[in-house]
Amino acid sequence: MSRFLAAAFLLLLAIPARAEDGYDLWLRYRPMEAAAQARYRPLATAIVSQGNSPSLNVAKSELIQGFSGLLGKPVGAGGVMDGAVVIGTPAGSPLIAGLQLPLGKLGREGYLIRSTVLSGHAVTVIAANSDIGVLYGSFAFLRQIQTRQPADHLDLANVPRIKLRLLNHWDNLDGTIERGYAGHSIFDWQKIPDYMDPRYTVMARANASVGINGISVNNVSADVWMLSSMYIDKLAALADVLRPYGIRVYVAARFSAPIELGKLKTADPADPTVAAWWKKEVDGIYRRIPDFGGFVVKANSEGQPGPRDYDRTQAEGANVIADALAPHGGIVFWRAFVYSEKDPTDRAKQAYNEFKPLDGKFRDNVFVQTKNGAIDFQPREPAHPLFGAMPKTNLALEVQLSKEYLGQTTHLVYLPVLFKEVLDWDTFAKGKGSTVTKVIDGSLEGHDQSAMVGVSNIGEDRNWTGAQFSQADWYGFGRLAWNPDLSADAIAREWLGMTFTIHPAFVNQTVPMMIASREVVVDYMTPLGLHHQMATGHHFGPGPWVSDLARPEWNPVYYNRADAKGLGFDRTPSGSDATSQYAPPVAKLFSGADIPDRYLLWFQHVAWDHKMKSGHTLWDELVVHYDAGIAAVGEMRKTWAAMKPYVDGERWSQTAAFLAIQQKEAQWWRDASIAYFETFSHMPMPAGHASPPHDLAYYEAIYFPYAPGRPDYTAAPFRNKPKDPSE
Ligand code: GCV
């Protein structure tokens, strides 16, 4: 082999290390096009940082790494010169202090980015009241350049609207993830603290770059071991890695821990020995982790222990733990996802019935953490009726990033559209304009505290989230938690530009595809307000016929109520009356004839031949929606095919393959659903729409013994008998 060939070969070997596989997320910092480099190079000549805190150092190194990559020339630390980026706080940096900047309203986490003159040099200043604010400002300045926004004449002051912006990991201590579809947990507890995987730092950078300031590390269906001193020691090591990035650690706590860990006879919150146990446990955690965030608690839900086991209220349960945390500034996120198979009330009403009477009874350091809707992260749900109904209580919004019910890894569904739908939802609690955003940012009722929580979609996969486009949900969650007024469109543009390319032909075609994708999944899975129609256990694929699960409210038939007359759950006053849990204008809309089609079957049982707003019968309209969903996935595939020139091979191919799976599965959802519902409607397919190719029995027999994300990997309650693949 000639020396030239050998060198070329070695070069080739080196390439995979920099191949695009999604690992770098939106922090890619690949060299920009020459014109952009020429534009921005004079605006980032050196990083000037006085002071030496861990957070300031990570801000400095992020800027150095970012600019050196983007601008294609080394940018290092230096002194004040034209184009310098000067970072710091007035307390830590005499240069910043000397500028007398208006930082008064920025709080602890806000930042100011200002183009100014320092010692006769044109510079950009990134200033804040804390080093964390400086870090957030540094990421914002990088984003400004990554998305080719103006970076001169800047005067950008920015403060987060929501104070606590958290991811909840549903990671089990054995490395599996409940409803996780991106491989195993990234937390390798067995090796922590002796080996701290560099991925923890990359994850921290990504979280900080979008303002996420807390993570709970374990499944809300909690393993008590997480509270043991062995695991708290491990957690302390993780907290040390995350702290410079402004991220606090939280733990999902098992309510019965006083019994299992403390060897007490009871976990009754009214028992003084239980209160004393929590206090001792919490004091011990704070000795190891002085900035520990607090606990997330899933109590009396899906088999988890809770205060009701002792005839105590949810508030009594939350408060005993909150009291232990309060002296340390810790928080309890007490989940409202509570429902019982023993309660014959419509499941959609149960959390409201249980929590609303407790308004004003929770301690100030408790959040009632409420899912976006009253059932469970469905493709579409009306907002949870608790929003606006508990004015004296801190309410946190919980959304799910991992897409348990939205096609999991392989369906491209851009979730910020769904998040916006709930944030913008008008509860009418205090008249028009009482949006969920105003409930959770505290402004509607004058609360100081505010929180938004996302169930994480992060796993060990190289691309972190299983699919390239699922990264946008992580990114978008953080951006919206920081500022719920951002549009889903603007977030998609930012993310695409940073993650793939800012080429207008790419962005202008891919943004509409992402925006449309949420309605597309609603159409082919659960149109017109249908919900909870998925298969048992793993929730992968359709199962509208399932009726024999132990708990009635786990069965899809409980929700679709298909019968000879029609389809849908009557939640009007003549039915379960769930509508009355909403403010009067909303209740009236949902129980009347003007109900928007998208919520129809959620709230009303509708005759198969009911005439819809479109003029179609309900049956025809249903079929039209399923088919529109499939056609739209076809359009998404075409759009993506045309994007090939703009995207590297690996990420393009994976997305193209996943879209093909999505189309196949959309068809399956449609065919199986129609095959089931037509056994009730007995109506012919509308003209131009094909009958499902198989009979219902065929769809009922489809079986996935090892679909991922199961809460219980060994003893799942399968409905169907395993089918021998050779049959
Ligand atoms: C962690 C749904 C999911 C469960 C999850 C639960 C919850 O029921 O299917 O896996 O449990 O929500 O949010 O607690």
PDB file of C-alpha atoms in Angstrom, residues 255-456:
ATOM      1  CA  PHE A 255     -44.467   6.192  50.718  1.00  0.00           C
ATOM      2  CA  SER A 256     -43.998   3.023  52.715  1.00  0.00           C
ATOM      3  CA  ALA A 257     -40.252   3.598  53.153  1.00  0.00           C
ATOM      4  CA  PRO A 258     -40.637   4.091  56.934  1.00  0.00           C
ATOM      5  CA  ILE A 259     -41.695   0.452  57.083  1.00  0.00           C
ATOM      6  CA  GLU A 260     -39.279  -1.026  54.573  1.00  0.00           C
ATOM      7  CA  LEU A 261     -36.211   1.018  55.403  1.00  0.00           C
ATOM      8  CA  GLY A 262     -37.067   2.302  58.844  1.00  0.00           C
ATOM      9  CA  LYS A 263     -38.418  -1.002  60.152  1.00  0.00           C
ATOM     10  CA  LEU A 264     -41.405   0.828  61.647  1.00  0.00           C
ATOM     11  CA  LYS A 265     -44.743  -0.898  61.896  1.00  0.00           C
ATOM     12  CA  THR A 266     -46.540   1.778  59.933  1.00  0.00           C
ATOM     13  CA  ALA A 267     -46.132   4.567  57.382  1.00  0.00           C
ATOM     14  CA  ASP A 268     -49.199   6.405  58.746  1.00  0.00           C
ATOM     15  CA  PRO A 269     -48.455  10.099  58.238  1.00  0.00           C
ATOM     16  CA  ALA A 270     -50.168  10.965  61.524  1.00  0.00           C
ATOM     17  CA  ASP A 271     -47.876   8.716  63.521  1.00  0.00           C
ATOM     18  CA  PRO A 272     -45.110  10.767  65.204  1.00  0.00           C
ATOM     19  CA  THR A 273     -42.552   8.008  64.693  1.00  0.00           C
ATOM     20  CA  VAL A 274     -43.223   8.201  60.952  1.00  0.00           C
ATOM     21  CA  ALA A 275     -42.772  11.979  60.920  1.00  0.00           C
ATOM     22  CA  ALA A 276     -39.567  11.539  62.895  1.00  0.00           C
ATOM     23  CA  TRP A 277     -38.347   8.914  60.443  1.00  0.00           C
ATOM     24  CA  TRP A 278     -38.877  11.160  57.441  1.00  0.00           C
ATOM     25  CA  LYS A 279     -37.096  13.988  59.225  1.00  0.00           C
ATOM     26  CA  LYS A 280     -34.103  11.805  60.042  1.00  0.00           C
ATOM     27  CA  GLU A 281     -33.999  10.396  56.520  1.00  0.00           C
ATOM     28  CA  VAL A 282     -34.205  13.850  54.954  1.00  0.00           C
ATOM     29  CA  ASP A 283     -31.608  15.357  57.294  1.00  0.00           C
ATOM     30  CA  GLY A 284     -29.305  12.523  56.286  1.00  0.00           C
ATOM     31  CA  ILE A 285     -29.814  13.212  52.594  1.00  0.00           C
ATOM     32  CA  TYR A 286     -29.053  16.904  53.024  1.00  0.00           C
ATOM     33  CA  ARG A 287     -25.867  16.065  54.892  1.00  0.00           C
ATOM     34  CA  ARG A 288     -24.738  14.266  51.751  1.00  0.00           C
ATOM     35  CA  ILE A 289     -26.389  16.564  49.172  1.00  0.00           C
ATOM     36  CA  PRO A 290     -26.823  20.083  50.537  1.00  0.00           C
ATOM     37  CA  ASP A 291     -28.807  21.262  47.523  1.00  0.00           C
ATOM     38  CA  PHE A 292     -31.000  18.158  47.219  1.00  0.00           C
ATOM     39  CA  GLY A 293     -34.215  19.162  45.441  1.00  0.00           C
ATOM     40  CA  GLY A 294     -36.778  16.938  47.152  1.00  0.00           C
ATOM     41  CA  PHE A 295     -39.137  14.094  46.366  1.00  0.00           C
ATOM     42  CA  VAL A 296     -41.634  13.051  43.745  1.00  0.00           C
ATOM     43  CA  VAL A 297     -44.312  10.797  45.208  1.00  0.00           C
ATOM     44  CA  LYS A 298     -46.752   8.502  43.451  1.00  0.00           C
ATOM     45  CA  ALA A 299     -49.121   7.406  46.202  1.00  0.00           C
ATOM     46  CA  ASN A 300     -52.250   5.258  46.131  1.00  0.00           C
ATOM     47  CA  SER A 301     -51.963   4.856  42.420  1.00  0.00           C
ATOM     48  CA  GLU A 302     -51.532   1.659  40.439  1.00  0.00           C
ATOM     49  CA  GLY A 303     -50.648  -0.391  43.480  1.00  0.00           C
ATOM     50  CA  GLN A 304     -48.328   2.106  45.154  1.00  0.00           C
ATOM     51  CA  PRO A 305     -48.676   2.620  48.901  1.00  0.00           C
ATOM     52  CA  GLY A 306     -50.060   5.895  50.163  1.00  0.00           C
ATOM     53  CA  PRO A 307     -51.875   7.756  52.916  1.00  0.00           C
ATOM     54  CA  ARG A 308     -55.227   6.268  52.040  1.00  0.00           C
ATOM     55  CA  ASP A 309     -53.902   2.949  53.339  1.00  0.00           C
ATOM     56  CA  TYR A 310     -54.277   4.631  56.751  1.00  0.00           C
ATOM     57  CA  ASP A 311     -57.464   6.589  56.011  1.00  0.00           C
ATOM     58  CA  ARG A 312     -55.440   9.782  55.693  1.00  0.00           C
ATOM     59  CA  THR A 313     -55.814  12.330  52.933  1.00  0.00           C
ATOM     60  CA  GLN A 314     -53.396  12.982  50.126  1.00  0.00           C
ATOM     61  CA  ALA A 315     -52.573  16.272  51.855  1.00  0.00           C
ATOM     62  CA  GLU A 316     -51.699  14.562  55.133  1.00  0.00           C
ATOM     63  CA  GLY A 317     -49.462  12.203  53.200  1.00  0.00           C
ATOM     64  CA  ALA A 318     -47.700  14.995  51.340  1.00  0.00           C
ATOM     65  CA  ASN A 319     -47.344  17.247  54.360  1.00  0.00           C
ATOM     66  CA  VAL A 320     -45.500  14.834  56.597  1.00  0.00           C
ATOM     67  CA  ILE A 321     -42.788  14.569  53.965  1.00  0.00           C
ATOM     68  CA  ALA A 322     -42.939  18.290  53.153  1.00  0.00           C
ATOM     69  CA  ASP A 323     -42.377  19.148  56.811  1.00  0.00           C
ATOM     70  CA  ALA A 324     -39.202  17.109  56.823  1.00  0.00           C
ATOM     71  CA  LEU A 325     -37.964  18.886  53.689  1.00  0.00           C
ATOM     72  CA  ALA A 326     -39.035  22.428  54.593  1.00  0.00           C
ATOM     73  CA  PRO A 327     -36.100  23.379  56.851  1.00  0.00           C
ATOM     74  CA  HIS A 328     -33.763  22.542  53.946  1.00  0.00           C
ATOM     75  CA  GLY A 329     -35.770  24.287  51.230  1.00  0.00           C
ATOM     76  CA  GLY A 330     -36.812  20.959  49.672  1.00  0.00           C
ATOM     77  CA  ILE A 331     -39.961  20.364  47.652  1.00  0.00           C
ATOM     78  CA  VAL A 332     -42.503  17.539  47.393  1.00  0.00           C
ATOM     79  CA  PHE A 333     -44.021  16.877  44.005  1.00  0.00           C
ATOM     80  CA  TRP A 334     -47.114  14.951  44.997  1.00  0.00           C
ATOM     81  CA  ARG A 335     -48.705  13.367  41.969  1.00  0.00           C
ATOM     82  CA  ALA A 336     -52.396  13.783  41.234  1.00  0.00           C
ATOM     83  CA  PHE A 337     -52.366  10.671  39.039  1.00  0.00           C
ATOM     84  CA  VAL A 338     -54.569   8.806  41.482  1.00  0.00           C
ATOM     85  CA  TYR A 339     -57.406   6.521  40.566  1.00  0.00           C
ATOM     86  CA  SER A 340     -58.806   3.349  41.970  1.00  0.00           C
ATOM     87  CA  GLU A 341     -60.438   0.278  40.515  1.00  0.00           C
ATOM     88  CA  LYS A 342     -62.574   0.185  43.637  1.00  0.00           C
ATOM     89  CA  ASP A 343     -64.087   3.551  42.814  1.00  0.00           C
ATOM     90  CA  PRO A 344     -66.915   3.111  40.309  1.00  0.00           C
ATOM     91  CA  THR A 345     -66.723   6.805  39.358  1.00  0.00           C
ATOM     92  CA  ASP A 346     -65.541   7.639  35.830  1.00  0.00           C
ATOM     93  CA  ARG A 347     -61.754   7.471  36.063  1.00  0.00           C
ATOM     94  CA  ALA A 348     -61.517  10.904  34.439  1.00  0.00           C
ATOM     95  CA  LYS A 349     -63.246  12.384  37.518  1.00  0.00           C
ATOM     96  CA  GLN A 350     -61.406  10.665  40.306  1.00  0.00           C
ATOM     97  CA  ALA A 351     -58.326  12.857  40.759  1.00  0.00           C
ATOM     98  CA  TYR A 352     -60.409  16.018  40.795  1.00  0.00           C
ATOM     99  CA  ASN A 353     -62.828  14.512  43.313  1.00  0.00           C
ATOM    100  CA  GLU A 354     -59.995  13.544  45.566  1.00  0.00           C
ATOM    101  CA  PHE A 355     -57.795  16.639  45.319  1.00  0.00           C
ATOM    102  CA  LYS A 356     -60.133  19.601  44.864  1.00  0.00           C
ATOM    103  CA  PRO A 357     -61.554  19.366  48.414  1.00  0.00           C
ATOM    104  CA  LEU A 358     -57.967  19.483  49.701  1.00  0.00           C
ATOM    105  CA  ASP A 359     -57.261  22.890  48.173  1.00  0.00           C
ATOM    106  CA  GLY A 360     -55.477  25.004  50.772  1.00  0.00           C
ATOM    107  CA  LYS A 361     -54.484  21.978  52.832  1.00  0.00           C
ATOM    108  CA  PHE A 362     -51.092  21.337  51.265  1.00  0.00           C
ATOM    109  CA  ARG A 363     -47.928  22.917  52.661  1.00  0.00           C
ATOM    110  CA  ASP A 364     -46.282  25.704  50.681  1.00  0.00           C
ATOM    111  CA  ASN A 365     -43.442  23.422  49.652  1.00  0.00           C
ATOM    112  CA  VAL A 366     -45.795  20.908  48.017  1.00  0.00           C
ATOM    113  CA  PHE A 367     -46.735  20.876  44.365  1.00  0.00           C
ATOM    114  CA  VAL A 368     -49.677  18.813  43.240  1.00  0.00           C
ATOM    115  CA  GLN A 369     -48.134  17.426  40.066  1.00  0.00           C
ATOM    116  CA  THR A 370     -50.924  17.036  37.537  1.00  0.00           C
ATOM    117  CA  LYS A 371     -50.754  15.309  34.169  1.00  0.00           C
ATOM    118  CA  ASN A 372     -51.852  17.399  31.214  1.00  0.00           C
ATOM    119  CA  GLY A 373     -55.099  15.444  30.992  1.00  0.00           C
ATOM    120  CA  ALA A 374     -57.286  13.462  33.364  1.00  0.00           C
ATOM    121  CA  ILE A 375     -56.562  10.033  31.869  1.00  0.00           C
ATOM    122  CA  ASP A 376     -53.012   9.371  30.819  1.00  0.00           C
ATOM    123  CA  PHE A 377     -50.856  11.138  28.203  1.00  0.00           C
ATOM    124  CA  GLN A 378     -53.163  10.267  25.322  1.00  0.00           C
ATOM    125  CA  PRO A 379     -52.572  11.613  21.790  1.00  0.00           C
ATOM    126  CA  ARG A 380     -55.166  14.231  22.690  1.00  0.00           C
ATOM    127  CA  GLU A 381     -56.846  14.994  25.986  1.00  0.00           C
ATOM    128  CA  PRO A 382     -58.772  17.987  27.183  1.00  0.00           C
ATOM    129  CA  ALA A 383     -56.770  19.729  29.912  1.00  0.00           C
ATOM    130  CA  HIS A 384     -57.019  18.234  33.368  1.00  0.00           C
ATOM    131  CA  PRO A 385     -59.966  19.795  35.247  1.00  0.00           C
ATOM    132  CA  LEU A 386     -57.744  20.390  38.289  1.00  0.00           C
ATOM    133  CA  PHE A 387     -56.036  23.266  36.467  1.00  0.00           C
ATOM    134  CA  GLY A 388     -57.774  26.367  37.739  1.00  0.00           C
ATOM    135  CA  ALA A 389     -59.708  24.409  40.369  1.00  0.00           C
ATOM    136  CA  MET A 390     -57.161  24.562  43.192  1.00  0.00           C
ATOM    137  CA  PRO A 391     -56.372  28.264  43.576  1.00  0.00           C
ATOM    138  CA  LYS A 392     -54.690  27.861  46.982  1.00  0.00           C
ATOM    139  CA  THR A 393     -52.383  25.061  45.878  1.00  0.00           C
ATOM    140  CA  ASN A 394     -49.166  25.017  43.870  1.00  0.00           C
ATOM    141  CA  LEU A 395     -49.933  23.026  40.739  1.00  0.00           C
ATOM    142  CA  ALA A 396     -47.202  21.612  38.514  1.00  0.00           C
ATOM    143  CA  LEU A 397     -47.935  20.487  34.971  1.00  0.00           C
ATOM    144  CA  GLU A 398     -46.626  17.018  34.058  1.00  0.00           C
ATOM    145  CA  VAL A 399     -46.230  16.064  30.406  1.00  0.00           C
ATOM    146  CA  GLN A 400     -44.670  12.940  28.970  1.00  0.00           C
ATOM    147  CA  LEU A 401     -41.789  13.097  26.514  1.00  0.00           C
ATOM    148  CA  SER A 402     -41.379   9.379  25.999  1.00  0.00           C
ATOM    149  CA  LYS A 403     -44.486   8.932  23.825  1.00  0.00           C
ATOM    150  CA  GLU A 404     -45.829   5.836  25.546  1.00  0.00           C
ATOM    151  CA  TYR A 405     -49.153   6.290  23.767  1.00  0.00           C
ATOM    152  CA  LEU A 406     -47.941   8.132  20.685  1.00  0.00           C
ATOM    153  CA  GLY A 407     -46.049   5.505  18.759  1.00  0.00           C
ATOM    154  CA  GLN A 408     -43.060   5.320  21.124  1.00  0.00           C
ATOM    155  CA  THR A 409     -39.727   5.528  19.280  1.00  0.00           C
ATOM    156  CA  THR A 410     -40.684   5.123  15.689  1.00  0.00           C
ATOM    157  CA  HIS A 411     -43.550   7.556  15.161  1.00  0.00           C
ATOM    158  CA  LEU A 412     -42.498  11.097  14.390  1.00  0.00           C
ATOM    159  CA  VAL A 413     -44.758  13.227  16.570  1.00  0.00           C
ATOM    160  CA  TYR A 414     -43.487  16.669  17.542  1.00  0.00           C
ATOM    161  CA  LEU A 415     -44.730  17.075  21.098  1.00  0.00           C
ATOM    162  CA  PRO A 416     -44.335  20.832  21.683  1.00  0.00           C
ATOM    163  CA  VAL A 417     -47.562  21.219  19.672  1.00  0.00           C
ATOM    164  CA  LEU A 418     -49.322  19.053  22.278  1.00  0.00           C
ATOM    165  CA  PHE A 419     -47.600  20.892  25.147  1.00  0.00           C
ATOM    166  CA  LYS A 420     -48.728  24.235  23.715  1.00  0.00           C
ATOM    167  CA  GLU A 421     -52.284  22.987  23.390  1.00  0.00           C
ATOM    168  CA  VAL A 422     -52.463  22.408  27.121  1.00  0.00           C
ATOM    169  CA  LEU A 423     -50.471  25.513  28.103  1.00  0.00           C
ATOM    170  CA  ASP A 424     -52.759  27.715  26.011  1.00  0.00           C
ATOM    171  CA  TRP A 425     -55.907  25.954  27.247  1.00  0.00           C
ATOM    172  CA  ASP A 426     -58.344  28.389  28.788  1.00  0.00           C
ATOM    173  CA  THR A 427     -59.678  27.081  32.094  1.00  0.00           C
ATOM    174  CA  PHE A 428     -61.967  30.133  32.504  1.00  0.00           C
ATOM    175  CA  ALA A 429     -61.243  29.739  36.236  1.00  0.00           C
ATOM    176  CA  LYS A 430     -61.112  33.502  36.654  1.00  0.00           C
ATOM    177  CA  GLY A 431     -62.841  34.438  33.451  1.00  0.00           C
ATOM    178  CA  LYS A 432     -61.550  34.360  29.903  1.00  0.00           C
ATOM    179  CA  GLY A 433     -57.783  34.183  29.569  1.00  0.00           C
ATOM    180  CA  SER A 434     -57.193  31.979  32.642  1.00  0.00           C
ATOM    181  CA  THR A 435     -54.825  29.724  30.752  1.00  0.00           C
ATOM    182  CA  VAL A 436     -53.032  26.690  32.128  1.00  0.00           C
ATOM    183  CA  THR A 437     -49.814  28.663  31.647  1.00  0.00           C
ATOM    184  CA  LYS A 438     -51.079  31.281  34.083  1.00  0.00           C
ATOM    185  CA  VAL A 439     -52.105  28.581  36.544  1.00  0.00           C
ATOM    186  CA  ILE A 440     -48.726  26.903  36.541  1.00  0.00           C
ATOM    187  CA  ASP A 441     -46.521  29.993  36.323  1.00  0.00           C
ATOM    188  CA  GLY A 442     -48.296  31.162  39.488  1.00  0.00           C
ATOM    189  CA  SER A 443     -49.572  34.412  38.002  1.00  0.00           C
ATOM    190  CA  LEU A 444     -53.289  33.552  38.044  1.00  0.00           C
ATOM    191  CA  GLU A 445     -53.405  33.160  41.814  1.00  0.00           C
ATOM    192  CA  GLY A 446     -50.280  35.005  42.866  1.00  0.00           C
ATOM    193  CA  HIS A 447     -48.174  31.972  43.817  1.00  0.00           C
ATOM    194  CA  ASP A 448     -44.425  32.449  44.184  1.00  0.00           C
ATOM    195  CA  GLN A 449     -43.716  28.881  43.242  1.00  0.00           C
ATOM    196  CA  SER A 450     -44.071  27.448  39.762  1.00  0.00           C
ATOM    197  CA  ALA A 451     -43.121  24.172  38.109  1.00  0.00           C
ATOM    198  CA  MET A 452     -43.344  22.142  34.918  1.00  0.00           C
ATOM    199  CA  VAL A 453     -42.267  18.532  34.701  1.00  0.00           C
ATOM    200  CA  GLY A 454     -41.524  16.283  31.731  1.00  0.00           C
ATOM    201  CA  VAL A 455     -41.300  12.499  31.893  1.00  0.00           C
ATOM    202  CA  SER A 456     -37.905  11.970  30.319  1.00  0.00           C
TER     203      SER A 456
END
